[in-house]
mmCIF file of C-alpha atoms and ligand atoms in Angstrom:
data_model
loop_
_atom_site.group_PDB
_atom_site.id
_atom_site.type_symbol
_atom_site.label_atom_id
_atom_site.label_comp_id
_atom_site.label_asym_id
_atom_site.label_seq_id
_atom_site.Cartn_x
_atom_site.Cartn_y
_atom_site.Cartn_z
ATOM 1 C CA UNK A 1 0.272 20.990 -38.048
ATOM 2 C CA UNK A 2 0.686 17.861 -40.372
ATOM 3 C CA UNK A 3 3.738 18.345 -42.835
ATOM 4 C CA UNK A 4 4.897 16.567 -45.688
ATOM 5 C CA UNK A 5 8.110 16.533 -47.208
ATOM 6 C CA UNK A 6 9.626 15.462 -50.966
ATOM 7 C CA UNK A 7 12.923 15.332 -52.318
ATOM 8 C CA UNK A 8 12.903 15.705 -56.502
ATOM 9 C CA UNK A 9 15.657 15.925 -58.653
ATOM 10 C CA UNK A 10 18.953 14.526 -58.670
ATOM 11 C CA UNK A 11 20.230 13.391 -55.106
ATOM 12 C CA UNK A 12 22.810 14.992 -53.356
ATOM 13 C CA UNK A 13 24.725 14.882 -50.185
ATOM 14 C CA UNK A 14 22.860 16.762 -47.272
ATOM 15 C CA UNK A 15 19.398 15.700 -48.262
ATOM 16 C CA UNK A 16 18.934 13.217 -45.400
ATOM 17 C CA UNK A 17 20.237 15.788 -43.041
ATOM 18 C CA UNK A 18 17.860 18.712 -44.078
ATOM 19 C CA UNK A 19 14.902 16.065 -43.575
ATOM 20 C CA UNK A 20 15.983 15.095 -40.059
ATOM 21 C CA UNK A 21 16.080 18.684 -38.804
ATOM 22 C CA UNK A 22 12.458 18.576 -40.142
ATOM 23 C CA UNK A 23 11.569 15.934 -38.317
ATOM 24 C CA UNK A 24 13.366 16.622 -35.243
ATOM 25 C CA UNK A 25 12.321 20.258 -34.844
ATOM 26 C CA UNK A 26 8.843 19.542 -36.131
ATOM 27 C CA UNK A 27 8.390 16.699 -33.520
ATOM 28 C CA UNK A 28 9.699 17.815 -30.776
ATOM 29 C CA UNK A 29 9.239 21.584 -30.654
ATOM 30 C CA UNK A 30 6.049 22.025 -32.961
ATOM 31 C CA UNK A 31 4.417 18.364 -31.954
ATOM 32 C CA UNK A 32 3.405 17.897 -35.944
ATOM 33 C CA UNK A 33 3.009 15.039 -37.612
ATOM 34 C CA UNK A 34 5.472 14.734 -40.273
ATOM 35 C CA UNK A 35 5.090 12.494 -43.575
ATOM 36 C CA UNK A 36 7.595 11.626 -46.654
ATOM 37 C CA UNK A 37 6.197 11.539 -49.812
ATOM 38 C CA UNK A 38 8.151 8.861 -51.777
ATOM 39 C CA UNK A 39 10.574 9.526 -55.232
ATOM 40 C CA UNK A 40 9.913 13.306 -55.767
ATOM 41 C CA UNK A 41 6.914 14.368 -57.408
ATOM 42 C CA UNK A 42 5.749 10.860 -57.926
ATOM 43 C CA UNK A 43 4.799 10.888 -54.413
ATOM 44 C CA UNK A 44 2.232 13.277 -54.252
ATOM 45 C CA UNK A 45 0.920 11.986 -57.807
ATOM 46 C CA UNK A 46 0.863 8.539 -56.937
ATOM 47 C CA UNK A 47 -0.590 8.981 -53.229
ATOM 48 C CA UNK A 48 3.029 7.290 -51.973
ATOM 49 C CA UNK A 49 3.233 8.573 -48.526
ATOM 50 C CA UNK A 50 4.325 7.369 -45.283
ATOM 51 C CA UNK A 51 4.766 8.764 -42.018
ATOM 52 C CA UNK A 52 8.177 9.677 -40.506
ATOM 53 C CA UNK A 53 8.794 8.633 -36.805
ATOM 54 C CA UNK A 54 11.882 10.575 -34.882
ATOM 55 C CA UNK A 55 13.158 6.859 -34.877
ATOM 56 C CA UNK A 56 13.404 6.738 -38.595
ATOM 57 C CA UNK A 57 15.646 9.970 -38.666
ATOM 58 C CA UNK A 58 18.163 8.388 -36.072
ATOM 59 C CA UNK A 59 21.690 8.221 -37.658
ATOM 60 C CA UNK A 60 20.622 10.302 -40.768
ATOM 61 C CA UNK A 61 22.742 13.175 -40.549
ATOM 62 C CA UNK A 62 25.821 11.895 -42.427
ATOM 63 C CA UNK A 63 24.270 9.366 -44.796
ATOM 64 C CA UNK A 64 24.640 10.581 -48.394
ATOM 65 C CA UNK A 65 21.367 10.247 -50.885
ATOM 66 C CA UNK A 66 17.722 10.425 -49.780
ATOM 67 C CA UNK A 67 15.610 7.877 -47.496
ATOM 68 C CA UNK A 68 12.442 9.366 -49.378
ATOM 69 C CA UNK A 69 13.699 8.288 -52.987
ATOM 70 C CA UNK A 70 13.627 10.961 -55.782
ATOM 71 C CA UNK A 71 12.719 10.961 -59.324
ATOM 72 C CA UNK A 72 12.319 13.800 -62.273
ATOM 73 C CA UNK A 73 8.838 13.468 -62.545
ATOM 74 C CA UNK A 74 7.102 16.502 -63.815
ATOM 75 C CA UNK A 75 3.626 16.821 -62.618
ATOM 76 C CA UNK A 76 2.898 19.223 -64.717
ATOM 77 C CA UNK A 77 3.562 16.881 -67.522
ATOM 78 C CA UNK A 78 0.601 14.626 -66.099
ATOM 79 C CA UNK A 79 -2.853 14.942 -67.113
ATOM 80 C CA UNK A 80 -4.998 16.830 -64.209
ATOM 81 C CA UNK A 81 -1.575 16.861 -62.426
ATOM 82 C CA UNK A 82 -1.691 19.869 -60.289
ATOM 83 C CA UNK A 83 -5.715 18.433 -59.196
ATOM 84 C CA UNK A 84 -4.549 15.127 -58.152
ATOM 85 C CA UNK A 85 -1.524 16.605 -55.756
ATOM 86 C CA UNK A 86 -4.339 19.165 -54.296
ATOM 87 C CA UNK A 87 -6.793 16.408 -53.790
ATOM 88 C CA UNK A 88 -3.973 13.966 -52.477
ATOM 89 C CA UNK A 89 -2.686 16.582 -49.962
ATOM 90 C CA UNK A 90 -5.930 17.254 -48.884
ATOM 91 C CA UNK A 91 -7.022 13.523 -48.416
ATOM 92 C CA UNK A 92 -4.219 13.205 -45.634
ATOM 93 C CA UNK A 93 -5.085 16.671 -44.419
ATOM 94 C CA UNK A 94 -1.250 18.046 -45.252
ATOM 95 C CA UNK A 95 -0.904 21.518 -44.067
ATOM 96 C CA UNK A 96 2.153 22.557 -45.702
ATOM 97 C CA UNK A 97 4.561 20.552 -48.176
ATOM 98 C CA UNK A 98 8.099 21.156 -47.559
ATOM 99 C CA UNK A 99 9.912 20.203 -51.495
ATOM 100 C CA UNK A 100 13.407 20.257 -51.788
ATOM 101 C CA UNK A 101 15.296 20.394 -54.843
ATOM 102 C CA UNK A 102 16.752 22.137 -57.533
ATOM 103 C CA UNK A 103 15.454 24.531 -60.132
ATOM 104 C CA UNK A 104 12.951 21.778 -61.640
ATOM 105 C CA UNK A 105 11.509 20.754 -58.254
ATOM 106 C CA UNK A 106 11.448 23.985 -57.065
ATOM 107 C CA UNK A 107 9.857 25.385 -60.400
ATOM 108 C CA UNK A 108 7.536 23.122 -60.076
ATOM 109 C CA UNK A 109 7.139 24.312 -56.240
ATOM 110 C CA UNK A 110 6.385 27.653 -57.391
ATOM 111 C CA UNK A 111 3.919 27.013 -59.841
ATOM 112 C CA UNK A 112 1.935 24.863 -57.386
ATOM 113 C CA UNK A 113 1.923 28.009 -54.802
ATOM 114 C CA UNK A 114 0.390 30.045 -57.420
ATOM 115 C CA UNK A 115 -2.355 27.470 -57.653
ATOM 116 C CA UNK A 116 -3.004 28.026 -54.124
ATOM 117 C CA UNK A 117 -0.776 24.977 -53.015
ATOM 118 C CA UNK A 118 0.711 25.511 -49.333
ATOM 119 C CA UNK A 119 4.547 24.875 -50.176
ATOM 120 C CA UNK A 120 7.915 25.991 -48.985
ATOM 121 C CA UNK A 121 11.156 25.319 -50.872
ATOM 122 C CA UNK A 122 14.679 24.065 -49.545
ATOM 123 C CA UNK A 123 17.213 24.566 -52.153
ATOM 124 C CA UNK A 124 19.628 21.682 -52.974
ATOM 125 C CA UNK A 125 21.788 20.842 -55.930
ATOM 126 C CA UNK A 126 25.522 20.062 -56.100
ATOM 127 C CA UNK A 127 25.656 22.849 -59.526
ATOM 128 C CA UNK A 128 24.815 25.766 -56.919
ATOM 129 C CA UNK A 129 23.106 27.267 -59.715
ATOM 130 C CA UNK A 130 19.920 28.262 -58.117
ATOM 131 C CA UNK A 131 19.232 32.286 -58.199
ATOM 132 C CA UNK A 132 18.005 33.587 -54.661
ATOM 133 C CA UNK A 133 20.544 31.728 -52.665
ATOM 134 C CA UNK A 134 24.462 31.906 -52.139
ATOM 135 C CA UNK A 135 24.772 28.326 -51.459
ATOM 136 C CA UNK A 136 22.678 25.125 -52.227
ATOM 137 C CA UNK A 137 23.771 21.893 -49.935
ATOM 138 C CA UNK A 138 25.851 19.332 -51.821
ATOM 139 C CA UNK A 139 27.908 21.661 -53.717
ATOM 140 C CA UNK A 140 30.698 22.049 -51.058
ATOM 141 C CA UNK A 141 30.612 18.146 -50.854
ATOM 142 C CA UNK A 142 30.840 17.750 -54.488
ATOM 143 C CA UNK A 143 34.103 20.028 -54.539
ATOM 144 C CA UNK A 144 35.482 18.483 -51.691
ATOM 145 C CA UNK A 145 35.128 15.512 -54.153
ATOM 146 C CA UNK A 146 36.483 17.129 -57.538
ATOM 147 C CA UNK A 147 39.526 18.592 -55.513
ATOM 148 C CA UNK A 148 40.495 15.323 -54.527
ATOM 149 C CA UNK A 149 40.367 13.841 -57.840
ATOM 150 C CA UNK A 150 42.525 16.682 -59.188
ATOM 151 C CA UNK A 151 45.095 16.260 -56.337
ATOM 152 C CA UNK A 152 45.252 12.349 -57.047
ATOM 153 C CA UNK A 153 45.285 13.387 -60.979
ATOM 154 C CA UNK A 154 48.346 15.599 -60.342
ATOM 155 C CA UNK A 155 50.720 13.178 -58.685
ATOM 156 C CA UNK A 156 49.866 10.249 -61.921
ATOM 157 C CA UNK A 157 49.851 13.624 -64.273
ATOM 158 C CA UNK A 158 53.499 14.126 -63.211
ATOM 159 C CA UNK A 159 54.798 10.751 -63.095
ATOM 160 C CA UNK A 160 53.972 9.977 -67.010
ATOM 161 C CA UNK A 161 54.047 13.727 -68.082
ATOM 162 C CA UNK A 162 50.668 13.742 -69.151
ATOM 163 C CA UNK A 163 47.804 15.965 -70.030
ATOM 164 C CA UNK A 164 44.827 15.009 -67.405
ATOM 165 C CA UNK A 165 41.218 16.031 -68.522
ATOM 166 C CA UNK A 166 38.802 16.078 -65.971
ATOM 167 C CA UNK A 167 34.938 16.006 -67.021
ATOM 168 C CA UNK A 168 33.000 17.570 -64.010
ATOM 169 C CA UNK A 169 29.285 18.176 -63.657
ATOM 170 C CA UNK A 170 27.798 21.425 -64.055
ATOM 171 C CA UNK A 171 24.847 21.523 -66.783
ATOM 172 C CA UNK A 172 24.005 25.575 -67.334
ATOM 173 C CA UNK A 173 26.617 27.008 -64.676
ATOM 174 C CA UNK A 174 30.449 26.337 -64.137
ATOM 175 C CA UNK A 175 30.684 26.620 -60.267
ATOM 176 C CA UNK A 176 32.023 23.127 -59.667
ATOM 177 C CA UNK A 177 34.552 23.227 -62.168
ATOM 178 C CA UNK A 178 35.642 26.685 -61.335
ATOM 179 C CA UNK A 179 35.782 25.963 -57.280
ATOM 180 C CA UNK A 180 37.219 22.459 -57.540
ATOM 181 C CA UNK A 181 39.627 23.724 -60.045
ATOM 182 C CA UNK A 182 40.680 26.748 -57.971
ATOM 183 C CA UNK A 183 41.284 24.479 -54.903
ATOM 184 C CA UNK A 184 42.848 21.681 -56.721
ATOM 185 C CA UNK A 185 45.345 24.068 -58.837
ATOM 186 C CA UNK A 186 43.877 23.274 -62.364
ATOM 187 C CA UNK A 187 45.940 24.589 -65.110
ATOM 188 C CA UNK A 188 42.837 25.252 -67.422
ATOM 189 C CA UNK A 189 39.370 25.226 -66.366
ATOM 190 C CA UNK A 190 36.313 25.356 -69.080
ATOM 191 C CA UNK A 191 32.682 26.209 -68.053
ATOM 192 C CA UNK A 192 29.548 26.533 -69.694
ATOM 193 C CA UNK A 193 29.492 30.430 -69.424
ATOM 194 C CA UNK A 194 32.398 31.070 -71.395
ATOM 195 C CA UNK A 195 32.479 29.038 -75.010
ATOM 196 C CA UNK A 196 36.102 27.882 -75.353
ATOM 197 C CA UNK A 197 38.102 27.995 -78.351
ATOM 198 C CA UNK A 198 40.277 24.711 -79.091
ATOM 199 C CA UNK A 199 43.100 26.487 -80.530
ATOM 200 C CA UNK A 200 43.503 28.690 -77.498
ATOM 201 C CA UNK A 201 43.354 25.376 -75.003
ATOM 202 C CA UNK A 202 46.187 24.246 -76.751
ATOM 203 C CA UNK A 203 48.234 27.075 -77.032
ATOM 204 C CA UNK A 204 47.922 27.471 -73.332
ATOM 205 C CA UNK A 205 49.009 23.912 -72.618
ATOM 206 C CA UNK A 206 52.024 24.626 -74.874
ATOM 207 C CA UNK A 207 52.776 27.443 -73.233
ATOM 208 C CA UNK A 208 52.982 25.942 -69.834
ATOM 209 C CA UNK A 209 55.214 22.919 -71.693
ATOM 210 C CA UNK A 210 57.424 25.601 -72.962
ATOM 211 C CA UNK A 211 58.243 26.972 -69.611
ATOM 212 C CA UNK A 212 59.441 23.829 -68.423
ATOM 213 C CA UNK A 213 56.008 22.145 -67.120
ATOM 214 C CA UNK A 214 55.768 18.328 -68.061
ATOM 215 C CA UNK A 215 52.030 18.172 -67.421
ATOM 216 C CA UNK A 216 48.662 19.726 -66.982
ATOM 217 C CA UNK A 217 45.752 19.436 -65.594
ATOM 218 C CA UNK A 218 42.181 20.770 -67.700
ATOM 219 C CA UNK A 219 39.015 20.623 -65.925
ATOM 220 C CA UNK A 220 36.176 20.643 -67.862
ATOM 221 C CA UNK A 221 32.192 21.021 -66.884
ATOM 222 C CA UNK A 222 29.700 18.643 -68.732
ATOM 223 C CA UNK A 223 28.011 21.655 -70.157
ATOM 224 C CA UNK A 224 30.980 23.520 -71.662
ATOM 225 C CA UNK A 225 30.953 24.362 -75.632
ATOM 226 C CA UNK A 226 33.618 24.776 -77.953
ATOM 227 C CA UNK A 227 33.303 27.412 -80.601
ATOM 228 C CA UNK A 228 33.536 25.869 -83.334
ATOM 229 C CA UNK A 229 31.162 22.835 -82.536
ATOM 230 C CA UNK A 230 27.397 23.181 -82.672
ATOM 231 C CA UNK A 231 25.732 22.555 -79.381
ATOM 232 C CA UNK A 232 26.542 20.444 -76.284
ATOM 233 C CA UNK A 233 28.152 17.128 -76.159
ATOM 234 C CA UNK A 234 25.439 14.367 -74.765
ATOM 235 C CA UNK A 235 25.073 10.804 -74.241
ATOM 236 C CA UNK A 236 22.151 10.201 -76.389
ATOM 237 C CA UNK A 237 19.277 12.088 -77.593
ATOM 238 C CA UNK A 238 16.830 11.520 -75.086
ATOM 239 C CA UNK A 239 15.226 14.151 -72.852
ATOM 240 C CA UNK A 240 13.640 14.041 -69.203
ATOM 241 C CA UNK A 241 10.360 15.240 -68.590
ATOM 242 C CA UNK A 242 11.978 18.720 -68.003
ATOM 243 C CA UNK A 243 13.403 18.869 -71.389
ATOM 244 C CA UNK A 244 16.905 18.178 -70.264
ATOM 245 C CA UNK A 245 19.439 16.406 -72.351
ATOM 246 C CA UNK A 246 22.117 13.943 -71.031
ATOM 247 C CA UNK A 247 25.021 15.626 -71.025
ATOM 248 C CA UNK A 248 28.547 14.162 -71.034
ATOM 249 C CA UNK A 249 31.308 13.095 -73.343
ATOM 250 C CA UNK A 250 33.074 16.636 -73.471
ATOM 251 C CA UNK A 251 35.990 15.463 -71.495
ATOM 252 C CA UNK A 252 36.828 12.514 -74.106
ATOM 253 C CA UNK A 253 36.074 14.882 -77.107
ATOM 254 C CA UNK A 254 38.605 17.513 -75.474
ATOM 255 C CA UNK A 255 41.068 15.098 -74.553
ATOM 256 C CA UNK A 256 41.074 13.406 -78.182
ATOM 257 C CA UNK A 257 41.556 17.099 -79.798
ATOM 258 C CA UNK A 258 44.381 18.274 -77.383
ATOM 259 C CA UNK A 259 46.416 15.003 -78.070
ATOM 260 C CA UNK A 260 45.738 15.299 -81.934
ATOM 261 C CA UNK A 261 46.719 18.923 -81.816
ATOM 262 C CA UNK A 262 49.702 19.100 -79.209
ATOM 263 C CA UNK A 263 51.253 15.589 -79.400
ATOM 264 C CA UNK A 264 51.082 15.800 -75.612
ATOM 265 C CA UNK A 265 49.968 12.254 -74.406
ATOM 266 C CA UNK A 266 46.407 12.858 -72.893
ATOM 267 C CA UNK A 267 43.928 11.044 -70.757
ATOM 268 C CA UNK A 268 40.547 11.700 -69.412
ATOM 269 C CA UNK A 269 38.557 11.110 -66.427
ATOM 270 C CA UNK A 270 35.036 11.411 -66.124
ATOM 271 C CA UNK A 271 34.146 12.109 -62.088
ATOM 272 C CA UNK A 272 30.159 11.663 -62.923
ATOM 273 C CA UNK A 273 27.971 10.555 -60.280
ATOM 274 C CA UNK A 274 30.833 10.184 -57.701
ATOM 275 C CA UNK A 275 30.265 13.850 -56.913
ATOM 276 C CA UNK A 276 26.982 13.039 -55.895
ATOM 277 C CA UNK A 277 27.371 10.173 -53.783
ATOM 278 C CA UNK A 278 28.385 9.555 -50.025
ATOM 279 C CA UNK A 279 28.852 11.398 -46.909
ATOM 280 C CA UNK A 280 28.014 15.204 -46.758
ATOM 281 C CA UNK A 281 31.244 17.526 -45.443
ATOM 282 C CA UNK A 282 30.397 19.399 -42.282
ATOM 283 C CA UNK A 283 29.528 22.418 -44.030
ATOM 284 C CA UNK A 284 26.759 20.623 -46.159
ATOM 285 C CA UNK A 285 25.800 18.812 -42.797
ATOM 286 C CA UNK A 286 25.327 22.209 -41.110
ATOM 287 C CA UNK A 287 23.682 23.792 -44.382
ATOM 288 C CA UNK A 288 21.159 21.486 -44.539
ATOM 289 C CA UNK A 289 20.119 21.279 -41.274
ATOM 290 C CA UNK A 290 19.866 25.147 -40.830
ATOM 291 C CA UNK A 291 17.700 24.963 -44.487
ATOM 292 C CA UNK A 292 15.449 22.221 -42.529
ATOM 293 C CA UNK A 293 15.004 24.458 -39.467
ATOM 294 C CA UNK A 294 14.531 26.995 -41.435
ATOM 295 C CA UNK A 295 11.486 25.400 -43.167
ATOM 296 C CA UNK A 296 9.805 23.874 -40.251
ATOM 297 C CA UNK A 297 9.883 27.511 -38.857
ATOM 298 C CA UNK A 298 8.900 29.060 -41.854
ATOM 299 C CA UNK A 299 5.869 26.474 -42.289
ATOM 300 C CA UNK A 300 4.359 27.934 -38.523
ATOM 301 C CA UNK A 301 5.353 31.420 -39.577
ATOM 302 C CA UNK A 302 3.409 32.122 -42.485
ATOM 303 C CA UNK A 303 6.524 31.791 -45.141
ATOM 304 C CA UNK A 304 4.320 29.963 -47.326
ATOM 305 C CA UNK A 305 4.937 30.452 -50.844
ATOM 306 C CA UNK A 306 8.824 30.867 -50.090
ATOM 307 C CA UNK A 307 12.152 29.291 -50.277
ATOM 308 C CA UNK A 308 14.873 29.084 -47.494
ATOM 309 C CA UNK A 309 17.735 31.033 -48.733
ATOM 310 C CA UNK A 310 21.432 31.900 -47.385
ATOM 311 C CA UNK A 311 22.362 35.572 -47.644
ATOM 312 C CA UNK A 312 25.473 36.130 -46.256
ATOM 313 C CA UNK A 313 25.581 33.845 -43.133
ATOM 314 C CA UNK A 314 22.078 34.606 -42.408
ATOM 315 C CA UNK A 315 18.954 31.940 -43.220
ATOM 316 C CA UNK A 316 16.357 33.894 -44.723
ATOM 317 C CA UNK A 317 13.064 33.161 -46.981
ATOM 318 C CA UNK A 318 12.887 34.361 -50.870
ATOM 319 C CA UNK A 319 9.560 33.845 -53.091
ATOM 320 C CA UNK A 320 9.569 30.719 -54.563
ATOM 321 C CA UNK A 321 8.946 32.492 -58.093
ATOM 322 C CA UNK A 322 12.715 33.908 -57.584
ATOM 323 C CA UNK A 323 14.186 30.342 -59.020
ATOM 324 C CA UNK A 324 12.147 30.595 -61.892
ATOM 325 C CA UNK A 325 14.177 33.918 -62.823
ATOM 326 C CA UNK A 326 16.776 31.981 -64.548
ATOM 327 C CA UNK A 327 19.804 30.161 -63.207
ATOM 328 C CA UNK A 328 22.784 31.499 -61.038
ATOM 329 C CA UNK A 329 25.669 31.533 -63.248
ATOM 330 C CA UNK A 330 29.435 31.854 -61.718
ATOM 331 C CA UNK A 331 30.924 35.379 -60.655
ATOM 332 C CA UNK A 332 33.023 36.660 -63.476
ATOM 333 C CA UNK A 333 35.274 37.629 -60.699
ATOM 334 C CA UNK A 334 35.779 33.783 -59.617
ATOM 335 C CA UNK A 335 36.585 32.901 -63.088
ATOM 336 C CA UNK A 336 39.329 35.771 -63.279
ATOM 337 C CA UNK A 337 40.893 34.192 -60.257
ATOM 338 C CA UNK A 338 41.152 31.228 -61.832
ATOM 339 C CA UNK A 339 42.706 32.538 -65.096
ATOM 340 C CA UNK A 340 45.275 33.890 -63.209
ATOM 341 C CA UNK A 341 46.949 30.416 -62.911
ATOM 342 C CA UNK A 342 46.389 29.909 -66.976
ATOM 343 C CA UNK A 343 49.380 30.250 -69.014
HETATM 344 O O1 F6P B 401 20.682 18.663 -61.262
HETATM 345 C C1 F6P B 401 22.432 18.263 -61.260
HETATM 346 C C2 F6P B 401 23.175 17.139 -62.015
HETATM 347 O O2 F6P B 401 23.894 16.714 -61.223
HETATM 348 C C3 F6P B 401 23.671 18.112 -63.309
HETATM 349 O O3 F6P B 401 25.077 18.455 -63.084
HETATM 350 C C4 F6P B 401 23.919 16.739 -64.039
HETATM 351 O O4 F6P B 401 23.728 16.950 -65.439
HETATM 352 C C5 F6P B 401 22.694 15.998 -63.841
HETATM 353 O O5 F6P B 401 22.243 16.337 -62.369
HETATM 354 C C6 F6P B 401 22.609 14.812 -63.998
HETATM 355 O O6 F6P B 401 21.546 13.729 -63.786
HETATM 356 P P1 F6P B 401 21.244 12.338 -64.078
HETATM 357 O O7 F6P B 401 22.499 11.657 -64.477
HETATM 358 O O8 F6P B 401 21.097 11.842 -62.347
HETATM 359 O O9 F6P B 401 19.944 12.278 -64.517
#
């Protein structure tokens, strides 16, 4: 078979591990020829493709980012995008396209599958908000980075008796904030799923300090909203090809309001793209490898139009349409656990 791979949307640790797994099993076991489209959906649109040899994936397992490059190109925003992709795939006689991405990339994949394109999806995003799978790879690595950041903030918060606000990613879902927050022992965690009330936030910090604590750590997801303010806090007004605004700034806004209302000296850290960079954890390396193997096996076992998914501890396949049924927000059970430690 002739298999092509693309990586779309925000990058994350584990993408290269998944590519490596597809290439290794495809060439060694199935005698496939494997190709890579460059820069997400821009690749099949611009016919930007290259063959991947076994030697190209050597040493790739621990490397962050993606050797194929990525973009937020939306082929359905491009004139005749669907037919251009079909034509370019035919030109190179691509039998199956493996699309590795989050809600946007796999949303496009689902649409293409409905239009007859032979495609398999692999779920990735540090946000872990994709419906149809328990975990996306990239998430565990980002949680480890958040946990380490909170550990580091603890010691300086304690020394200076300060409130430390940590802004983390998480556009629509608070998986990163709540999981990293629990792991790091955050004193307050604010997520997109529950609007927060600034009076409650300040009261909770005051309660803590009245009980003798001299510092606090607040983790806030970039997509969290305050009940008394309209909309999300964004960097500017621009939108990408999928209509997303650039989130960012809630941490600074929150820090300012906390300091004004409580009088506690407050500092803000925005973790940003540090969460998406660098080497994947062991968990993400293994998960990405299992997904890659699942995708190449699926290409040979008629799992077209499906996404590789983790259910319990087993790799399985779900329809790509699953990802278009809305995002997977956090379990209230997890948030309840986090709340046990708030004051
Ligand atoms: O898609 C995951 C994500 O990490 C979001 O949490 C975040 O809002 C977005 O990517 C930022 O992406 P970029 O700045 O790379 O466009």
